[in-house]
Amino acid sequence: MNKDKNNVKLIWCGFNVTSLGSGFGDAYGVVDAVQKRMNDALVIAEEKSGMKNMYHTSIKWLFNRMIAGTFEFAVMSLVISYCIACGVIMLVTGNWKVTIISAYVLLSIISFSLMGLVVCGYDMSLNECCVILVAAGMSVDYLLHMSHSFNHAKGTKEERVRQALKEMGISVLSGAITTMSAAISLCFCIFYIYSRLGVYLLWLIGCAFVYS
């Protein structure tokens, strides 16, 4: 108040919002709903009190927007990486039929690997948004090797499949074993982003190996 105590200059009111969760999903929706209710309450408070320049802020609001921005960036990066991967397959194989089949398989690998995060009960928070950035790049590795080998093989479809498996099968299997071994070690890290990355890589490499 002012010196004469007849005019309110500043009012501060705090609320505990630490119980609100974090993540893009149900937790994001709850925080967003609370923020909207606070906006409505602020409008009513300004009308009732006649005071202007009122505002409210919380680290939760800022963190929520950061998660939303990171999630949008992750999805955009995933789409761009997927398109680039399909283009690389087309350039390497030079066969549009193999490219179409590989593009469908690559999309299936990414979809099932993302399903793994849901199965594990993870919310799409900041750590998970960073983790899925590697999805397209890690998924296309084994698929590209098998597609390239199949495309340059001779004979019937069955013979080309056998030749591709004979030439590249052991290399793909070795790569899957070493990558999954590294992912298992990441699962025991105390930093959430590394443990999440380890779990996601196990799903991703497993799906990529089986589908390839």
Short mmCIF file of C-alpha atoms in Angstrom, two decimals:
data_model
loop_
_atom_site.label_atom_id
_atom_site.label_comp_id
_atom_site.label_asym_id
_atom_site.label_seq_id
_atom_site.Cartn_x
_atom_site.Cartn_y
_atom_site.Cartn_z
CA MET A 1 0.00 0.00 0.00
CA ASN A 2 1.03 3.65 -0.28
CA LYS A 3 2.12 5.76 2.70
CA ASP A 4 -1.41 7.00 3.36
CA LYS A 5 -2.66 3.40 3.26
CA ASN A 6 -5.56 4.32 1.02
CA ASN A 7 -4.33 2.75 -2.20
CA VAL A 8 -3.21 -0.82 -2.89
CA LYS A 9 -0.07 -0.84 -5.01
CA LEU A 10 0.83 -4.51 -4.97
CA ILE A 11 -0.82 -7.81 -4.04
CA TRP A 12 0.99 -11.13 -4.11
CA CYS A 13 -0.72 -14.48 -3.80
CA GLY A 14 0.94 -17.88 -4.13
CA PHE A 15 -0.41 -21.34 -4.91
CA ASN A 16 1.31 -24.70 -4.64
CA VAL A 17 1.40 -26.38 -8.05
CA THR A 18 4.27 -28.79 -7.37
CA SER A 19 1.79 -31.66 -7.29
CA LEU A 20 1.14 -31.20 -11.01
CA GLY A 21 2.97 -33.71 -13.18
CA SER A 22 5.19 -32.98 -16.16
CA GLY A 23 5.15 -34.38 -19.67
CA PHE A 24 3.34 -34.15 -22.99
CA GLY A 25 0.13 -36.09 -22.45
CA ASP A 26 -2.22 -36.18 -19.48
CA ALA A 27 0.22 -34.23 -17.33
CA TYR A 28 0.57 -31.55 -20.00
CA GLY A 29 -3.21 -31.26 -20.28
CA VAL A 30 -3.64 -30.87 -16.50
CA VAL A 31 -1.04 -28.11 -16.27
CA ASP A 32 -2.49 -26.38 -19.31
CA ALA A 33 -5.98 -26.54 -17.82
CA VAL A 34 -4.75 -25.06 -14.53
CA GLN A 35 -3.04 -22.23 -16.41
CA LYS A 36 -6.23 -21.44 -18.31
CA ARG A 37 -8.25 -21.37 -15.07
CA MET A 38 -5.68 -19.00 -13.61
CA ASN A 39 -6.06 -16.75 -16.65
CA ASP A 40 -9.85 -16.67 -16.16
CA ALA A 41 -9.42 -15.97 -12.43
CA LEU A 42 -7.04 -13.12 -13.23
CA VAL A 43 -9.59 -11.46 -15.52
CA ILE A 44 -12.25 -11.69 -12.81
CA ALA A 45 -9.83 -10.32 -10.20
CA GLU A 46 -9.03 -7.31 -12.39
CA GLU A 47 -12.73 -6.62 -12.93
CA LYS A 48 -13.58 -6.91 -9.23
CA SER A 49 -10.62 -4.96 -7.86
CA GLY A 50 -10.20 -2.37 -10.59
CA MET A 51 -6.47 -3.04 -10.57
CA LYS A 52 -4.49 -3.28 -13.80
CA ASN A 53 -1.20 -4.85 -14.87
CA MET A 54 -1.97 -8.04 -12.97
CA TYR A 55 -0.22 -11.21 -14.03
CA HIS A 56 0.57 -14.70 -12.83
CA THR A 57 3.55 -16.91 -13.52
CA SER A 58 4.95 -20.29 -12.54
CA ILE A 59 7.91 -22.41 -13.51
CA LYS A 60 5.33 -25.03 -14.48
CA TRP A 61 3.90 -22.79 -17.21
CA LEU A 62 7.37 -22.19 -18.67
CA PHE A 63 8.34 -25.86 -18.42
CA ASN A 64 5.06 -26.90 -20.05
CA ARG A 65 5.66 -24.60 -23.01
CA MET A 66 9.22 -25.87 -23.32
CA ILE A 67 7.94 -29.45 -23.47
CA ALA A 68 5.38 -28.49 -26.11
CA GLY A 69 8.05 -26.78 -28.21
CA THR A 70 10.47 -29.69 -27.81
CA PHE A 71 7.76 -32.19 -28.74
CA GLU A 72 6.88 -30.24 -31.89
CA PHE A 73 10.57 -30.04 -32.81
CA ALA A 74 11.02 -33.78 -32.19
CA VAL A 75 8.06 -34.68 -34.40
CA MET A 76 9.21 -32.32 -37.15
CA SER A 77 12.74 -33.72 -36.99
CA LEU A 78 11.38 -37.26 -37.08
CA VAL A 79 9.34 -36.52 -40.21
CA ILE A 80 12.28 -34.83 -41.94
CA SER A 81 14.63 -37.68 -41.00
CA TYR A 82 12.11 -40.22 -42.30
CA CYS A 83 11.86 -38.43 -45.66
CA ILE A 84 15.67 -38.18 -45.93
CA ALA A 85 16.02 -41.88 -45.07
CA CYS A 86 13.55 -42.84 -47.79
CA GLY A 87 15.43 -40.65 -50.24
CA VAL A 88 18.71 -42.33 -49.33
CA ILE A 89 17.16 -45.77 -49.86
CA MET A 90 15.97 -44.66 -53.30
CA LEU A 91 19.42 -43.34 -54.21
CA VAL A 92 21.22 -46.46 -52.99
CA THR A 93 18.88 -49.05 -54.50
CA GLY A 94 17.61 -47.18 -57.54
CA ASN A 95 14.48 -49.32 -57.32
CA TRP A 96 11.17 -47.61 -56.56
CA LYS A 97 9.46 -50.88 -55.58
CA VAL A 98 12.12 -51.68 -53.00
CA THR A 99 11.96 -48.07 -51.80
CA ILE A 100 8.19 -48.20 -51.25
CA ILE A 101 8.44 -51.48 -49.32
CA SER A 102 11.37 -50.15 -47.29
CA ALA A 103 9.51 -46.91 -46.52
CA TYR A 104 6.57 -48.91 -45.16
CA VAL A 105 8.88 -51.13 -43.10
CA LEU A 106 10.74 -48.08 -41.77
CA LEU A 107 7.46 -46.47 -40.72
CA SER A 108 6.48 -49.70 -38.96
CA ILE A 109 9.80 -49.82 -37.10
CA ILE A 110 9.42 -46.25 -35.87
CA SER A 111 5.79 -46.80 -34.85
CA PHE A 112 6.51 -49.96 -32.86
CA SER A 113 9.53 -48.41 -31.18
CA LEU A 114 7.44 -45.44 -30.05
CA MET A 115 4.83 -47.89 -28.81
CA GLY A 116 7.57 -49.25 -26.55
CA LEU A 117 7.66 -45.96 -24.63
CA VAL A 118 3.91 -46.21 -24.06
CA VAL A 119 4.18 -49.85 -22.95
CA CYS A 120 6.86 -48.85 -20.43
CA GLY A 121 4.50 -46.21 -19.04
CA TYR A 122 6.63 -43.18 -19.97
CA ASP A 123 5.06 -39.77 -20.53
CA MET A 124 6.27 -37.76 -23.51
CA SER A 125 8.38 -35.45 -21.38
CA LEU A 126 11.59 -33.60 -22.18
CA ASN A 127 13.77 -36.72 -21.93
CA GLU A 128 11.54 -38.77 -24.22
CA CYS A 129 11.36 -35.95 -26.79
CA CYS A 130 15.16 -35.91 -26.98
CA VAL A 131 15.33 -39.70 -27.18
CA ILE A 132 13.01 -40.11 -30.20
CA LEU A 133 15.22 -37.85 -32.30
CA VAL A 134 17.41 -40.88 -33.09
CA ALA A 135 14.47 -42.99 -34.30
CA ALA A 136 14.72 -42.61 -38.08
CA GLY A 137 18.52 -42.65 -38.23
CA MET A 138 18.89 -45.78 -36.11
CA SER A 139 15.97 -47.54 -37.81
CA VAL A 140 17.20 -47.21 -41.38
CA ASP A 141 20.64 -48.77 -40.78
CA TYR A 142 19.82 -52.49 -40.95
CA LEU A 143 16.98 -51.94 -43.40
CA LEU A 144 19.26 -50.13 -45.85
CA HIS A 145 21.87 -52.89 -45.70
CA MET A 146 19.31 -55.61 -46.43
CA SER A 147 17.56 -53.58 -49.15
CA HIS A 148 20.84 -52.83 -50.92
CA SER A 149 21.96 -56.45 -50.76
CA PHE A 150 18.58 -57.73 -51.99
CA ASN A 151 18.50 -55.20 -54.82
CA HIS A 152 21.88 -56.33 -56.22
CA ALA A 153 21.25 -60.05 -55.81
CA LYS A 154 20.42 -62.24 -58.83
CA GLY A 155 17.79 -64.91 -59.36
CA THR A 156 14.22 -65.31 -58.12
CA LYS A 157 12.80 -63.43 -55.15
CA GLU A 158 13.45 -66.36 -52.84
CA GLU A 159 17.02 -66.72 -54.08
CA ARG A 160 17.67 -62.99 -53.70
CA VAL A 161 16.34 -63.09 -50.13
CA ARG A 162 18.61 -66.03 -49.27
CA GLN A 163 21.60 -64.32 -50.86
CA ALA A 164 20.89 -61.06 -48.98
CA LEU A 165 20.60 -62.92 -45.69
CA LYS A 166 23.79 -64.86 -46.46
CA GLU A 167 25.78 -61.72 -47.30
CA MET A 168 24.43 -59.19 -44.81
CA GLY A 169 22.65 -61.30 -42.19
CA ILE A 170 25.72 -61.86 -40.02
CA SER A 171 26.70 -58.17 -40.21
CA VAL A 172 23.20 -57.03 -39.23
CA LEU A 173 23.08 -59.56 -36.39
CA SER A 174 26.47 -58.46 -35.07
CA GLY A 175 25.45 -54.81 -35.25
CA ALA A 176 22.22 -55.53 -33.38
CA ILE A 177 24.03 -57.46 -30.64
CA THR A 178 26.64 -54.76 -30.03
CA THR A 179 24.11 -51.91 -30.10
CA MET A 180 21.69 -53.68 -27.78
CA SER A 181 24.57 -54.50 -25.42
CA ALA A 182 25.41 -50.80 -25.24
CA ALA A 183 21.70 -49.99 -24.74
CA ILE A 184 21.48 -52.42 -21.80
CA SER A 185 24.32 -50.61 -20.04
CA LEU A 186 22.53 -47.29 -20.57
CA CYS A 187 19.42 -48.66 -18.84
CA PHE A 188 21.27 -48.67 -15.51
CA CYS A 189 22.33 -45.01 -15.67
CA ILE A 190 21.01 -42.72 -12.92
CA PHE A 191 20.36 -39.91 -15.40
CA TYR A 192 16.85 -40.34 -16.76
CA ILE A 193 17.69 -39.24 -20.29
CA TYR A 194 20.32 -42.01 -20.60
CA SER A 195 18.15 -44.69 -19.02
CA ARG A 196 15.24 -43.69 -21.28
CA LEU A 197 17.59 -43.78 -24.26
CA GLY A 198 18.72 -47.28 -23.30
CA VAL A 199 15.16 -48.59 -23.04
CA TYR A 200 14.15 -46.93 -26.29
CA LEU A 201 17.18 -48.27 -28.15
CA LEU A 202 16.34 -51.80 -27.00
CA TRP A 203 12.88 -51.45 -28.51
CA LEU A 204 14.16 -49.67 -31.61
CA ILE A 205 17.02 -52.03 -32.44
CA GLY A 206 14.87 -55.07 -31.69
CA CYS A 207 12.15 -53.85 -34.06
CA ALA A 208 14.69 -52.79 -36.72
CA PHE A 209 16.40 -56.19 -36.64
CA VAL A 210 13.18 -58.21 -36.82
CA TYR A 211 11.58 -56.07 -39.53
CA SER A 212 14.76 -55.89 -41.61
#
